[in-house]
Amino acid sequence: MGERERALLEGIRSRAKRSAALRVAIGDDAAVLALRSGEQVVVTTDFSLEDVHFRRAWHPPEAVGHKCLARGLSDIAAMGARPVAAFLSLAVPKELTRAPKGKPIWPAGKGQPSWIDRFYAGLLALADSCQVPLAGGDLAESPGGAEARAAADIVVVGSIAPRRALLRSGARAGNLLYVTGSLGGAAAELRALTQFPDSFRNVTTFSTDHPHFFPQPRLAVGRALVARRLATAAIDISDGLSVDLEHLCQESGLRAEVDAAQLPLHATATIEDALHGGDDYELLFTAPAGTHMPRTLAGVPVHRIGRMLRRHTTQPQMVLLHDGLRGPLLSAGWEHF
Amino acid sequence: MGERERALLEGIRSRAKRSAALRVAIGDDAAVLALRSGEQVVVTTDFSLEDVHFRRAWHPPEAVGHKCLARGLSDIAAMGARPVAAFLSLAVPKELTRAPKGKPIWPAGKGQPSWIDRFYAGLLALADSCQVPLAGGDLAESPGGAEARAAADIVVVGSIAPRRALLRSGARAGNLLYVTGSLGGAAAELRALTQFPDSFRNVTTFSTDHPHFFPQPRLAVGRALVARRLATAAIDISDGLSVDLEHLCQESGLRAEVDAAQLPLHATATIEDALHGGDDYELLFTAPAGTHMPRTLAGVPVHRIGRMLRRHTTQPQMVLLHDGLRGPLLSAGWEHF
């Protein structure tokens, strides 16, 4: 291990919070976690790649770190699980470990913080607020010289009681379709970012005013859905409502009908943003028609936006009701390839 | 999800084996694993980066896939744990998802297999032989056009009974130091590879004759050490004996003495290869001097190579006995930065 890597790891180790569940953390071959008796393990991994998921010129490093962890926590929320620990594999170009003027600053506070220091600050702030310890990971230098790009893989391990996880496959014909919070705000903010990137340089701390930079994983909502047995299926809206609803339809073997008038649009969003924008990290879930659904869960508004129906050979998998018309809703969000 | 990503995921899904512990696998927001009653969760993550850990021109994709998983399994082995499931986050340049002549071939067998197809073949062959299901992960296109590089992050989740994990910090003064298998073979083969890369093009299937391309994680040895309560501490030799022994010394607060004459050199290796070569993926462990240590564990030879001593201000952290001389042993293996 080089001096630089050792200093980085010591810095992370000293800043990462411990928890009762974390029996062995950073500094061994692997971490050891103790779950509550009888609970099962929930695991998710998500890549955050420079120039795919974020741009160094556009996104403050704090926001990159926040969203990196938020993506993993959102998957845990969609299962209705409790997060236990996070692991980060991070590859960064060497220059991102140095202060902007070339002076290495980790772990002490000399000069300006480096990109990686600010990335960890954003990630650990969210970890702290969600009480999820950073329990390990990997750290490497990205290859490629001046062309090198940062790549972060976040792993979140959670736990849940047996047979209680909210799956994509649990929806039944006749179930109503719900969504949390509001839709399209992240897409609208991304549009503004592409037009006026300089206006967003100082978006470095969490604020609900910045849904693209600082999405909030709906952990408390997911756990409330499980605890109160309110939902039959759930998925998080990371790729866009149309894409993620299609996943729900496919895994449940159903079709869906969405009422555009019921979509909870973010104040800045269009219907297109809400349907196809992606990055909202709200929960999309289903419940039997007879369920008394509260108007808020864990303080977050819940809106009914449609229903699930039996598949039909002459009907499209997803239908949008809009201005009194019925039309096929095509999935048109984020494409990984 | 694009057609290409869907086809890739379906291909992986159809080829990934299931297991009783795997309750929810590829196709949901997260995987759900059931451990044996009362067991704790062990988690490790390891990056395999193109041009850092492997080169496309040198390493057959099957070997890259094998070693990617072997690195994670080796960490689980070093804890003495049982692997339960693996997760792979993979970013690849678009061209690696296509057949060499540009025709997409996954999932069917038309034309030549793509790089990614051969990568998965190597990874899944090891997963099958170790009975570890590939339970999820992430898949993305690497950015950078012609400069794009592949990056794989392997996550292995294992389980172990409470307080039985073999930690780096468990060694005690007076413990003897042991190593499994032989050392330096991977470094010697890497040297041959740099000199005659064309000779290794067909090294596409597992063989113990190719320690650099197809290292064997010592899972059965690790579990035997735990089951028979033979070891006080363990680490896998991934960065080189000198580097990993230094970790063991630091975490245990001890110093170590290694006898060069006792090192089990691979037939092709020099002492330098054995001390600093890295990539051997053997286990380095400690045991009380009074322990009756078998000569083999799970069929793998075990050699005593030195001992652990109390720290001393005038003594180096590691000492090498060689040809009747005592000299400081400096860590000089793999540096991540």
JSON list of N, CA and C in Angstrom, two decimals, chain A residues 258-320:
[
{"chain": "A", "resi": 258, "resn": "VAL", "atom": "N", "xyz": [-52.11, 4.54, -16.79]},
{"chain": "A", "resi": 258, "resn": "VAL", "atom": "CA", "xyz": [-51.68, 5.71, -16.01]},
{"chain": "A", "resi": 258, "resn": "VAL", "atom": "C", "xyz": [-52.54, 6.90, -16.41]},
{"chain": "A", "resi": 259, "resn": "ASP", "atom": "N", "xyz": [-53.02, 7.65, -15.43]},
{"chain": "A", "resi": 259, "resn": "ASP", "atom": "CA", "xyz": [-53.85, 8.84, -15.69]},
{"chain": "A", "resi": 259, "resn": "ASP", "atom": "C", "xyz": [-52.96, 10.08, -15.57]},
{"chain": "A", "resi": 260, "resn": "ALA", "atom": "N", "xyz": [-52.70, 10.72, -16.70]},
{"chain": "A", "resi": 260, "resn": "ALA", "atom": "CA", "xyz": [-51.77, 11.86, -16.71]},
{"chain": "A", "resi": 260, "resn": "ALA", "atom": "C", "xyz": [-52.22, 12.96, -15.76]},
{"chain": "A", "resi": 261, "resn": "ALA", "atom": "N", "xyz": [-53.54, 13.13, -15.61]},
{"chain": "A", "resi": 261, "resn": "ALA", "atom": "CA", "xyz": [-54.05, 14.21, -14.75]},
{"chain": "A", "resi": 261, "resn": "ALA", "atom": "C", "xyz": [-53.70, 13.98, -13.28]},
{"chain": "A", "resi": 262, "resn": "GLN", "atom": "N", "xyz": [-53.42, 12.73, -12.91]},
{"chain": "A", "resi": 262, "resn": "GLN", "atom": "CA", "xyz": [-53.13, 12.41, -11.52]},
{"chain": "A", "resi": 262, "resn": "GLN", "atom": "C", "xyz": [-51.63, 12.50, -11.20]},
{"chain": "A", "resi": 263, "resn": "LEU", "atom": "N", "xyz": [-50.79, 12.65, -12.20]},
{"chain": "A", "resi": 263, "resn": "LEU", "atom": "CA", "xyz": [-49.34, 12.65, -11.95]},
{"chain": "A", "resi": 263, "resn": "LEU", "atom": "C", "xyz": [-48.96, 13.86, -11.09]},
{"chain": "A", "resi": 264, "resn": "PRO", "atom": "N", "xyz": [-48.27, 13.65, -9.97]},
{"chain": "A", "resi": 264, "resn": "PRO", "atom": "CA", "xyz": [-47.84, 14.77, -9.12]},
{"chain": "A", "resi": 264, "resn": "PRO", "atom": "C", "xyz": [-46.61, 15.44, -9.72]},
{"chain": "A", "resi": 265, "resn": "LEU", "atom": "N", "xyz": [-46.85, 16.42, -10.59]},
{"chain": "A", "resi": 265, "resn": "LEU", "atom": "CA", "xyz": [-45.73, 17.08, -11.27]},
{"chain": "A", "resi": 265, "resn": "LEU", "atom": "C", "xyz": [-44.97, 17.97, -10.30]},
{"chain": "A", "resi": 266, "resn": "HIS", "atom": "N", "xyz": [-43.64, 17.89, -10.36]},
{"chain": "A", "resi": 266, "resn": "HIS", "atom": "CA", "xyz": [-42.81, 18.87, -9.65]},
{"chain": "A", "resi": 266, "resn": "HIS", "atom": "C", "xyz": [-43.10, 20.24, -10.25]},
{"chain": "A", "resi": 267, "resn": "ALA", "atom": "N", "xyz": [-42.97, 21.29, -9.42]},
{"chain": "A", "resi": 267, "resn": "ALA", "atom": "CA", "xyz": [-43.34, 22.65, -9.84]},
{"chain": "A", "resi": 267, "resn": "ALA", "atom": "C", "xyz": [-42.66, 23.07, -11.14]},
{"chain": "A", "resi": 268, "resn": "THR", "atom": "N", "xyz": [-41.47, 22.51, -11.39]},
{"chain": "A", "resi": 268, "resn": "THR", "atom": "CA", "xyz": [-40.69, 22.93, -12.57]},
{"chain": "A", "resi": 268, "resn": "THR", "atom": "C", "xyz": [-40.83, 21.98, -13.75]},
{"chain": "A", "resi": 269, "resn": "ALA", "atom": "N", "xyz": [-41.63, 20.92, -13.60]},
{"chain": "A", "resi": 269, "resn": "ALA", "atom": "CA", "xyz": [-41.57, 19.81, -14.57]},
{"chain": "A", "resi": 269, "resn": "ALA", "atom": "C", "xyz": [-42.72, 19.82, -15.57]},
{"chain": "A", "resi": 270, "resn": "THR", "atom": "N", "xyz": [-42.45, 19.27, -16.74]},
{"chain": "A", "resi": 270, "resn": "THR", "atom": "CA", "xyz": [-43.48, 18.99, -17.73]},
{"chain": "A", "resi": 270, "resn": "THR", "atom": "C", "xyz": [-43.96, 17.55, -17.54]},
{"chain": "A", "resi": 271, "resn": "ILE", "atom": "N", "xyz": [-45.06, 17.21, -18.26]},
{"chain": "A", "resi": 271, "resn": "ILE", "atom": "CA", "xyz": [-45.53, 15.82, -18.20]},
{"chain": "A", "resi": 271, "resn": "ILE", "atom": "C", "xyz": [-44.49, 14.87, -18.79]},
{"chain": "A", "resi": 272, "resn": "GLU", "atom": "N", "xyz": [-43.80, 15.32, -19.82]},
{"chain": "A", "resi": 272, "resn": "GLU", "atom": "CA", "xyz": [-42.72, 14.49, -20.40]},
{"chain": "A", "resi": 272, "resn": "GLU", "atom": "C", "xyz": [-41.63, 14.22, -19.37]},
{"chain": "A", "resi": 273, "resn": "ASP", "atom": "N", "xyz": [-41.25, 15.26, -18.62]},
{"chain": "A", "resi": 273, "resn": "ASP", "atom": "CA", "xyz": [-40.25, 15.07, -17.55]},
{"chain": "A", "resi": 273, "resn": "ASP", "atom": "C", "xyz": [-40.73, 14.01, -16.56]},
{"chain": "A", "resi": 274, "resn": "ALA", "atom": "N", "xyz": [-42.01, 14.11, -16.17]},
{"chain": "A", "resi": 274, "resn": "ALA", "atom": "CA", "xyz": [-42.54, 13.20, -15.16]},
{"chain": "A", "resi": 274, "resn": "ALA", "atom": "C", "xyz": [-42.61, 11.77, -15.69]},
{"chain": "A", "resi": 275, "resn": "LEU", "atom": "N", "xyz": [-42.94, 11.61, -16.97]},
{"chain": "A", "resi": 275, "resn": "LEU", "atom": "CA", "xyz": [-43.10, 10.26, -17.52]},
{"chain": "A", "resi": 275, "resn": "LEU", "atom": "C", "xyz": [-41.77, 9.61, -17.85]},
{"chain": "A", "resi": 276, "resn": "HIS", "atom": "N", "xyz": [-40.84, 10.40, -18.37]},
{"chain": "A", "resi": 276, "resn": "HIS", "atom": "CA", "xyz": [-39.64, 9.79, -18.94]},
{"chain": "A", "resi": 276, "resn": "HIS", "atom": "C", "xyz": [-38.33, 10.34, -18.38]},
{"chain": "A", "resi": 277, "resn": "GLY", "atom": "N", "xyz": [-38.41, 11.25, -17.41]},
{"chain": "A", "resi": 277, "resn": "GLY", "atom": "CA", "xyz": [-37.21, 12.00, -17.02]},
{"chain": "A", "resi": 277, "resn": "GLY", "atom": "C", "xyz": [-36.15, 11.20, -16.31]},
{"chain": "A", "resi": 278, "resn": "GLY", "atom": "N", "xyz": [-36.56, 10.34, -15.40]},
{"chain": "A", "resi": 278, "resn": "GLY", "atom": "CA", "xyz": [-35.56, 9.57, -14.67]},
{"chain": "A", "resi": 278, "resn": "GLY", "atom": "C", "xyz": [-34.95, 10.35, -13.52]},
{"chain": "A", "resi": 279, "resn": "ASP", "atom": "N", "xyz": [-34.20, 9.61, -12.67]},
{"chain": "A", "resi": 279, "resn": "ASP", "atom": "CA", "xyz": [-33.44, 10.20, -11.56]},
{"chain": "A", "resi": 279, "resn": "ASP", "atom": "C", "xyz": [-34.31, 10.79, -10.45]},
{"chain": "A", "resi": 280, "resn": "ASP", "atom": "N", "xyz": [-35.64, 10.48, -10.45]},
{"chain": "A", "resi": 280, "resn": "ASP", "atom": "CA", "xyz": [-36.47, 11.05, -9.39]},
{"chain": "A", "resi": 280, "resn": "ASP", "atom": "C", "xyz": [-36.31, 10.31, -8.05]},
{"chain": "A", "resi": 281, "resn": "TYR", "atom": "N", "xyz": [-35.98, 9.02, -8.12]},
{"chain": "A", "resi": 281, "resn": "TYR", "atom": "CA", "xyz": [-35.79, 8.21, -6.92]},
{"chain": "A", "resi": 281, "resn": "TYR", "atom": "C", "xyz": [-37.00, 8.24, -5.99]},
{"chain": "A", "resi": 282, "resn": "GLU", "atom": "N", "xyz": [-38.19, 8.41, -6.58]},
{"chain": "A", "resi": 282, "resn": "GLU", "atom": "CA", "xyz": [-39.42, 8.20, -5.81]},
{"chain": "A", "resi": 282, "resn": "GLU", "atom": "C", "xyz": [-39.77, 6.71, -5.88]},
{"chain": "A", "resi": 283, "resn": "LEU", "atom": "N", "xyz": [-40.71, 6.28, -5.03]},
{"chain": "A", "resi": 283, "resn": "LEU", "atom": "CA", "xyz": [-41.17, 4.89, -5.08]},
{"chain": "A", "resi": 283, "resn": "LEU", "atom": "C", "xyz": [-42.46, 4.80, -5.87]},
{"chain": "A", "resi": 284, "resn": "LEU", "atom": "N", "xyz": [-42.52, 3.79, -6.73]},
{"chain": "A", "resi": 284, "resn": "LEU", "atom": "CA", "xyz": [-43.72, 3.45, -7.50]},
{"chain": "A", "resi": 284, "resn": "LEU", "atom": "C", "xyz": [-44.20, 2.13, -6.92]},
{"chain": "A", "resi": 285, "resn": "PHE", "atom": "N", "xyz": [-45.45, 2.08, -6.44]},
{"chain": "A", "resi": 285, "resn": "PHE", "atom": "CA", "xyz": [-45.88, 0.83, -5.81]},
{"chain": "A", "resi": 285, "resn": "PHE", "atom": "C", "xyz": [-47.35, 0.55, -6.08]},
{"chain": "A", "resi": 286, "resn": "THR", "atom": "N", "xyz": [-47.73, -0.67, -5.80]},
{"chain": "A", "resi": 286, "resn": "THR", "atom": "CA", "xyz": [-49.11, -1.11, -6.05]},
{"chain": "A", "resi": 286, "resn": "THR", "atom": "C", "xyz": [-49.74, -1.59, -4.75]},
{"chain": "A", "resi": 287, "resn": "ALA", "atom": "N", "xyz": [-51.08, -1.48, -4.69]},
{"chain": "A", "resi": 287, "resn": "ALA", "atom": "CA", "xyz": [-51.81, -1.93, -3.50]},
{"chain": "A", "resi": 287, "resn": "ALA", "atom": "C", "xyz": [-53.19, -2.38, -3.94]},
{"chain": "A", "resi": 288, "resn": "PRO", "atom": "N", "xyz": [-53.79, -3.33, -3.22]},
{"chain": "A", "resi": 288, "resn": "PRO", "atom": "CA", "xyz": [-55.15, -3.76, -3.55]},
{"chain": "A", "resi": 288, "resn": "PRO", "atom": "C", "xyz": [-56.11, -2.57, -3.51]},
{"chain": "A", "resi": 289, "resn": "ALA", "atom": "N", "xyz": [-57.15, -2.61, -4.37]},
{"chain": "A", "resi": 289, "resn": "ALA", "atom": "CA", "xyz": [-58.08, -1.48, -4.48]},
{"chain": "A", "resi": 289, "resn": "ALA", "atom": "C", "xyz": [-58.76, -1.18, -3.14]},
{"chain": "A", "resi": 290, "resn": "GLY", "atom": "N", "xyz": [-58.96, -2.18, -2.29]},
{"chain": "A", "resi": 290, "resn": "GLY", "atom": "CA", "xyz": [-59.65, -1.95, -1.02]},
{"chain": "A", "resi": 290, "resn": "GLY", "atom": "C", "xyz": [-58.79, -1.36, 0.08]},
{"chain": "A", "resi": 291, "resn": "THR", "atom": "N", "xyz": [-57.48, -1.19, -0.17]},
{"chain": "A", "resi": 291, "resn": "THR", "atom": "CA", "xyz": [-56.57, -0.69, 0.87]},
{"chain": "A", "resi": 291, "resn": "THR", "atom": "C", "xyz": [-56.86, 0.78, 1.19]},
{"chain": "A", "resi": 292, "resn": "HIS", "atom": "N", "xyz": [-56.92, 1.10, 2.48]},
{"chain": "A", "resi": 292, "resn": "HIS", "atom": "CA", "xyz": [-57.01, 2.51, 2.84]},
{"chain": "A", "resi": 292, "resn": "HIS", "atom": "C", "xyz": [-55.60, 3.08, 2.79]},
{"chain": "A", "resi": 293, "resn": "MET", "atom": "N", "xyz": [-55.30, 3.87, 1.73]},
{"chain": "A", "resi": 293, "resn": "MET", "atom": "CA", "xyz": [-53.94, 4.40, 1.57]},
{"chain": "A", "resi": 293, "resn": "MET", "atom": "C", "xyz": [-53.87, 5.79, 2.17]},
{"chain": "A", "resi": 294, "resn": "PRO", "atom": "N", "xyz": [-52.97, 6.01, 3.14]},
{"chain": "A", "resi": 294, "resn": "PRO", "atom": "CA", "xyz": [-52.83, 7.36, 3.71]},
{"chain": "A", "resi": 294, "resn": "PRO", "atom": "C", "xyz": [-52.40, 8.35, 2.63]},
{"chain": "A", "resi": 295, "resn": "ARG", "atom": "N", "xyz": [-52.69, 9.64, 2.86]},
{"chain": "A", "resi": 295, "resn": "ARG", "atom": "CA", "xyz": [-52.27, 10.66, 1.89]},
{"chain": "A", "resi": 295, "resn": "ARG", "atom": "C", "xyz": [-50.79, 10.97, 2.00]},
{"chain": "A", "resi": 296, "resn": "THR", "atom": "N", "xyz": [-50.20, 10.67, 3.14]},
{"chain": "A", "resi": 296, "resn": "THR", "atom": "CA", "xyz": [-48.75, 10.79, 3.28]},
{"chain": "A", "resi": 296, "resn": "THR", "atom": "C", "xyz": [-48.23, 9.56, 4.02]},
{"chain": "A", "resi": 297, "resn": "LEU", "atom": "N", "xyz": [-47.00, 9.20, 3.74]},
{"chain": "A", "resi": 297, "resn": "LEU", "atom": "CA", "xyz": [-46.31, 8.13, 4.45]},
{"chain": "A", "resi": 297, "resn": "LEU", "atom": "C", "xyz": [-44.96, 8.68, 4.88]},
{"chain": "A", "resi": 298, "resn": "ALA", "atom": "N", "xyz": [-44.65, 8.59, 6.17]},
{"chain": "A", "resi": 298, "resn": "ALA", "atom": "CA", "xyz": [-43.40, 9.14, 6.70]},
{"chain": "A", "resi": 298, "resn": "ALA", "atom": "C", "xyz": [-43.22, 10.59, 6.25]},
{"chain": "A", "resi": 299, "resn": "GLY", "atom": "N", "xyz": [-44.31, 11.32, 6.18]},
{"chain": "A", "resi": 299, "resn": "GLY", "atom": "CA", "xyz": [-44.24, 12.74, 5.82]},
{"chain": "A", "resi": 299, "resn": "GLY", "atom": "C", "xyz": [-44.16, 13.02, 4.33]},
{"chain": "A", "resi": 300, "resn": "VAL", "atom": "N", "xyz": [-44.18, 11.98, 3.50]},
{"chain": "A", "resi": 300, "resn": "VAL", "atom": "CA", "xyz": [-44.04, 12.16, 2.05]},
{"chain": "A", "resi": 300, "resn": "VAL", "atom": "C", "xyz": [-45.41, 11.95, 1.40]},
{"chain": "A", "resi": 301, "resn": "PRO", "atom": "N", "xyz": [-45.85, 12.87, 0.54]},
{"chain": "A", "resi": 301, "resn": "PRO", "atom": "CA", "xyz": [-47.14, 12.69, -0.12]},
{"chain": "A", "resi": 301, "resn": "PRO", "atom": "C", "xyz": [-47.18, 11.42, -0.97]},
{"chain": "A", "resi": 302, "resn": "VAL", "atom": "N", "xyz": [-48.35, 10.79, -1.01]},
{"chain": "A", "resi": 302, "resn": "VAL", "atom": "CA", "xyz": [-48.56, 9.60, -1.84]},
{"chain": "A", "resi": 302, "resn": "VAL", "atom": "C", "xyz": [-49.72, 9.89, -2.78]},
{"chain": "A", "resi": 303, "resn": "HIS", "atom": "N", "xyz": [-49.52, 9.65, -4.07]},
{"chain": "A", "resi": 303, "resn": "HIS", "atom": "CA", "xyz": [-50.57, 9.91, -5.05]},
{"chain": "A", "resi": 303, "resn": "HIS", "atom": "C", "xyz": [-50.91, 8.65, -5.83]},
{"chain": "A", "resi": 304, "resn": "ARG", "atom": "N", "xyz": [-52.20, 8.42, -6.03]},
{"chain": "A", "resi": 304, "resn": "ARG", "atom": "CA", "xyz": [-52.65, 7.33, -6.90]},
{"chain": "A", "resi": 304, "resn": "ARG", "atom": "C", "xyz": [-52.57, 7.85, -8.33]},
{"chain": "A", "resi": 305, "resn": "ILE", "atom": "N", "xyz": [-51.92, 7.09, -9.20]},
{"chain": "A", "resi": 305, "resn": "ILE", "atom": "CA", "xyz": [-51.74, 7.57, -10.58]},
{"chain": "A", "resi": 305, "resn": "ILE", "atom": "C", "xyz": [-52.29, 6.61, -11.63]},
{"chain": "A", "resi": 306, "resn": "GLY", "atom": "N", "xyz": [-52.81, 5.44, -11.20]},
{"chain": "A", "resi": 306, "resn": "GLY", "atom": "CA", "xyz": [-53.32, 4.52, -12.21]},
{"chain": "A", "resi": 306, "resn": "GLY", "atom": "C", "xyz": [-53.65, 3.17, -11.62]},
{"chain": "A", "resi": 307, "resn": "ARG", "atom": "N", "xyz": [-53.69, 2.15, -12.49]},
{"chain": "A", "resi": 307, "resn": "ARG", "atom": "CA", "xyz": [-54.03, 0.82, -12.00]},
{"chain": "A", "resi": 307, "resn": "ARG", "atom": "C", "xyz": [-53.38, -0.27, -12.86]},
{"chain": "A", "resi": 308, "resn": "MET", "atom": "N", "xyz": [-53.35, -1.45, -12.29]},
{"chain": "A", "resi": 308, "resn": "MET", "atom": "CA", "xyz": [-52.75, -2.61, -12.96]},
{"chain": "A", "resi": 308, "resn": "MET", "atom": "C", "xyz": [-53.88, -3.47, -13.49]},
{"chain": "A", "resi": 309, "resn": "LEU", "atom": "N", "xyz": [-53.69, -4.01, -14.69]},
{"chain": "A", "resi": 309, "resn": "LEU", "atom": "CA", "xyz": [-54.73, -4.80, -15.35]},
{"chain": "A", "resi": 309, "resn": "LEU", "atom": "C", "xyz": [-54.15, -6.10, -15.90]},
{"chain": "A", "resi": 310, "resn": "ARG", "atom": "N", "xyz": [-55.06, -7.06, -16.09]},
{"chain": "A", "resi": 310, "resn": "ARG", "atom": "CA", "xyz": [-54.65, -8.32, -16.69]},
{"chain": "A", "resi": 310, "resn": "ARG", "atom": "C", "xyz": [-54.12, -8.05, -18.11]},
{"chain": "A", "resi": 311, "resn": "ARG", "atom": "N", "xyz": [-53.12, -8.80, -18.52]},
{"chain": "A", "resi": 311, "resn": "ARG", "atom": "CA", "xyz": [-52.61, -8.64, -19.89]},
{"chain": "A", "resi": 311, "resn": "ARG", "atom": "C", "xyz": [-53.68, -8.99, -20.90]},
{"chain": "A", "resi": 312, "resn": "HIS", "atom": "N", "xyz": [-53.62, -8.31, -22.05]},
{"chain": "A", "resi": 312, "resn": "HIS", "atom": "CA", "xyz": [-54.61, -8.54, -23.10]},
{"chain": "A", "resi": 312, "resn": "HIS", "atom": "C", "xyz": [-53.87, -8.44, -24.43]},
{"chain": "A", "resi": 313, "resn": "THR", "atom": "N", "xyz": [-54.11, -9.43, -25.31]},
{"chain": "A", "resi": 313, "resn": "THR", "atom": "CA", "xyz": [-53.31, -9.50, -26.54]},
{"chain": "A", "resi": 313, "resn": "THR", "atom": "C", "xyz": [-53.47, -8.27, -27.42]},
{"chain": "A", "resi": 314, "resn": "THR", "atom": "N", "xyz": [-54.63, -7.62, -27.38]},
{"chain": "A", "resi": 314, "resn": "THR", "atom": "CA", "xyz": [-54.84, -6.47, -28.28]},
{"chain": "A", "resi": 314, "resn": "THR", "atom": "C", "xyz": [-54.55, -5.13, -27.59]},
{"chain": "A", "resi": 315, "resn": "GLN", "atom": "N", "xyz": [-54.08, -5.18, -26.35]},
{"chain": "A", "resi": 315, "resn": "GLN", "atom": "CA", "xyz": [-53.82, -3.93, -25.61]},
{"chain": "A", "resi": 315, "resn": "GLN", "atom": "C", "xyz": [-52.32, -3.73, -25.39]},
{"chain": "A", "resi": 316, "resn": "PRO", "atom": "N", "xyz": [-51.85, -2.49, -25.50]},
{"chain": "A", "resi": 316, "resn": "PRO", "atom": "CA", "xyz": [-50.44, -2.25, -25.19]},
{"chain": "A", "resi": 316, "resn": "PRO", "atom": "C", "xyz": [-50.15, -2.50, -23.71]},
{"chain": "A", "resi": 317, "resn": "GLN", "atom": "N", "xyz": [-48.88, -2.75, -23.40]},
{"chain": "A", "resi": 317, "resn": "GLN", "atom": "CA", "xyz": [-48.52, -3.08, -22.01]},
{"chain": "A", "resi": 317, "resn": "GLN", "atom": "C", "xyz": [-48.78, -1.89, -21.08]},
{"chain": "A", "resi": 318, "resn": "MET", "atom": "N", "xyz": [-48.63, -0.67, -21.61]},
{"chain": "A", "resi": 318, "resn": "MET", "atom": "CA", "xyz": [-48.90, 0.51, -20.78]},
{"chain": "A", "resi": 318, "resn": "MET", "atom": "C", "xyz": [-49.74, 1.49, -21.59]},
{"chain": "A", "resi": 319, "resn": "VAL", "atom": "N", "xyz": [-50.74, 2.07, -20.92]},
{"chain": "A", "resi": 319, "resn": "VAL", "atom": "CA", "xyz": [-51.65, 3.01, -21.58]},
{"chain": "A", "resi": 319, "resn": "VAL", "atom": "C", "xyz": [-51.64, 4.31, -20.78]},
{"chain": "A", "resi": 320, "resn": "LEU", "atom": "N", "xyz": [-51.68, 5.43, -21.47]},
{"chain": "A", "resi": 320, "resn": "LEU", "atom": "CA", "xyz": [-51.76, 6.74, -20.82]},
{"chain": "A", "resi": 320, "resn": "LEU", "atom": "C", "xyz": [-53.10, 7.38, -21.14]}
]
